[in-house]
């Protein structure tokens, strides 16, 4: 595959189970559809459920055509998506849903996703837990659920627990006290 920026052959680079293409000249990285989400989940398992579409909720977001062609589809041009608030930018192929990240943008995207998760309150985590459960129920009617879906739900519930601990320490203290007084 040729780099859309330098037009040189890219090299395969592995990050966990994901094999992505990286340009040795400019440092840009190409992710096939879904691979960026997998890489984010590999770097921090507590973020595996939070997809890259976190940009959809931000109002300070710009979309512009990019001059680079898709390295996979070759006939399509990429679209630049820039989130000014997080200073992150990706180039997306509307056809194959692949994502191009310029050098150093992978780190910026992972940090932005992490900050997004930290800004969520317990109500957001409850909503996300219910969303994950609804997705799992819908998917279970079609075929058996992969273990990754259960891990996603577990991560959301763990983050919910941490958020409740930080937002409601008196409630947690009271519940721990009640638990200690109950006979086991």
XYZ file of C-alpha atoms in Angstrom, residues 6-177:
172
model
C 4.489 10.592 0.269
C 3.537 8.006 -2.362
C 6.059 5.466 -0.990
C 5.392 1.910 0.173
C 4.193 1.742 3.761
C 5.419 -0.853 6.219
C 3.247 -3.091 8.380
C 3.433 -2.257 12.080
C 1.750 -4.284 14.833
C 0.196 -2.852 17.953
C -1.269 -5.686 19.949
C -3.420 -7.771 17.608
C -3.742 -4.951 15.051
C -1.535 -4.777 11.964
C -1.580 -1.270 10.536
C 0.365 0.436 7.773
C 2.906 3.140 8.617
C 4.921 5.401 6.336
C 8.622 5.377 7.230
C 9.070 8.778 5.598
C 6.289 10.964 7.085
C 5.241 8.777 10.061
C 1.569 8.706 9.059
C -0.500 5.610 9.881
C -3.360 3.974 7.951
C -6.046 2.094 9.885
C -8.572 -0.122 8.135
C -12.158 0.143 9.382
C -12.383 -0.591 13.120
C -8.632 -0.895 13.675
C -8.232 2.473 15.408
C -10.866 1.475 17.973
C -8.972 -1.784 18.546
C -5.683 0.062 19.041
C -7.302 2.422 21.560
C -8.667 -0.631 23.413
C -5.204 -2.208 23.357
C -3.530 0.860 24.866
C -6.115 1.186 27.672
C -8.616 -1.656 28.178
C -10.935 0.680 30.118
C -11.400 2.682 26.896
C -12.149 -0.256 24.596
C -15.891 0.480 24.598
C -15.461 4.165 23.694
C -15.395 4.328 19.895
C -13.588 6.965 17.894
C -16.943 8.571 17.074
C -16.589 10.676 20.232
C -16.122 13.598 17.814
C -19.834 13.483 16.966
C -20.722 15.114 20.277
C -18.378 18.071 19.917
C -19.682 21.319 18.450
C -16.229 22.720 17.661
C -15.693 20.286 14.828
C -14.662 21.000 11.238
C -15.045 18.831 8.127
C -13.091 19.596 4.971
C -12.033 17.730 1.833
C -8.440 16.526 1.888
C -6.095 16.412 -1.083
C -4.906 12.892 -0.210
C -6.414 9.916 -1.961
C -7.423 6.812 -0.046
C -4.487 4.369 -0.064
C -6.885 1.428 -0.062
C -9.625 2.547 -2.488
C -7.351 4.753 -4.650
C -10.332 6.321 -6.490
C -11.646 8.175 -3.443
C -10.294 11.223 -1.646
C -10.114 11.449 2.113
C -12.168 13.853 4.221
C -10.376 15.710 7.013
C -12.180 15.716 10.377
C -10.731 18.152 12.887
C -11.770 18.612 16.493
C -10.441 22.012 17.528
C -11.218 21.468 21.210
C -9.011 18.375 21.480
C -6.582 19.401 18.724
C -7.024 16.075 16.999
C -7.409 15.466 13.305
C -8.054 12.396 11.168
C -8.605 11.847 7.467
C -11.457 9.441 6.751
C -12.350 7.534 3.588
C -16.095 7.708 3.037
C -15.992 4.498 0.998
C -13.981 1.969 3.051
C -14.183 3.860 6.408
C -10.395 3.660 6.779
C -8.645 6.361 8.806
C -5.355 8.165 8.120
C -3.537 9.748 11.053
C -0.679 12.158 10.543
C 2.453 11.660 12.653
C 1.798 12.093 16.413
C -1.994 12.126 15.959
C -2.393 8.586 17.364
C -1.149 9.752 20.758
C -3.380 12.843 20.564
C -6.464 10.755 19.681
C -5.845 8.303 22.551
C -5.436 11.207 24.982
C -8.616 12.856 23.668
C -10.600 9.621 24.105
C -9.229 9.271 27.629
C -10.189 12.871 28.486
C -13.658 12.225 27.060
C -14.089 9.237 29.384
C -12.902 11.289 32.373
C -15.458 14.043 31.653
C -18.351 11.594 31.808
C -20.356 11.531 35.024
C -22.130 8.575 36.618
C -25.355 9.292 34.685
C -23.382 9.129 31.416
C -21.929 5.766 32.460
C -25.375 4.432 33.379
C -26.642 5.462 29.912
C -23.616 3.873 28.257
C -24.100 0.662 30.298
C -27.712 0.453 29.134
C -26.623 1.168 25.555
C -24.002 -1.621 25.733
C -26.591 -4.053 27.168
C -29.131 -3.152 24.469
C -26.485 -3.680 21.770
C -25.569 -7.028 23.295
C -29.192 -8.186 23.416
C -29.702 -7.157 19.789
C -26.511 -8.880 18.691
C -27.255 -12.027 20.719
C -30.416 -12.683 18.735
C -28.329 -13.022 15.564
C -25.321 -15.038 16.782
C -23.394 -15.830 19.981
C -21.699 -12.805 21.518
C -17.914 -12.573 21.298
C -16.035 -12.247 24.590
C -14.977 -8.721 23.564
C -18.578 -7.488 23.982
C -18.633 -8.780 27.564
C -15.280 -7.090 28.205
C -16.668 -3.811 26.860
C -19.633 -3.994 29.251
C -17.334 -4.943 32.117
C -15.112 -1.907 31.391
C -18.112 0.444 31.329
C -19.437 -0.964 34.609
C -15.984 -0.685 36.209
C -15.742 2.965 35.109
C -19.268 3.541 36.485
C -18.166 2.131 39.833
C -15.115 4.427 39.932
C -17.244 7.437 38.970
C -19.783 6.679 41.732
C -16.923 6.337 44.240
C -15.566 9.756 43.268
C -18.930 11.570 42.972
C -20.693 10.082 46.015
C -18.119 9.136 48.682
C -20.672 9.395 51.525
C -23.026 7.004 49.748
C -20.192 4.531 49.176
C -19.118 4.825 52.810
C -22.684 4.180 53.938
C -23.030 1.136 51.653
C -19.721 -0.303 52.887
C -20.919 0.196 56.473
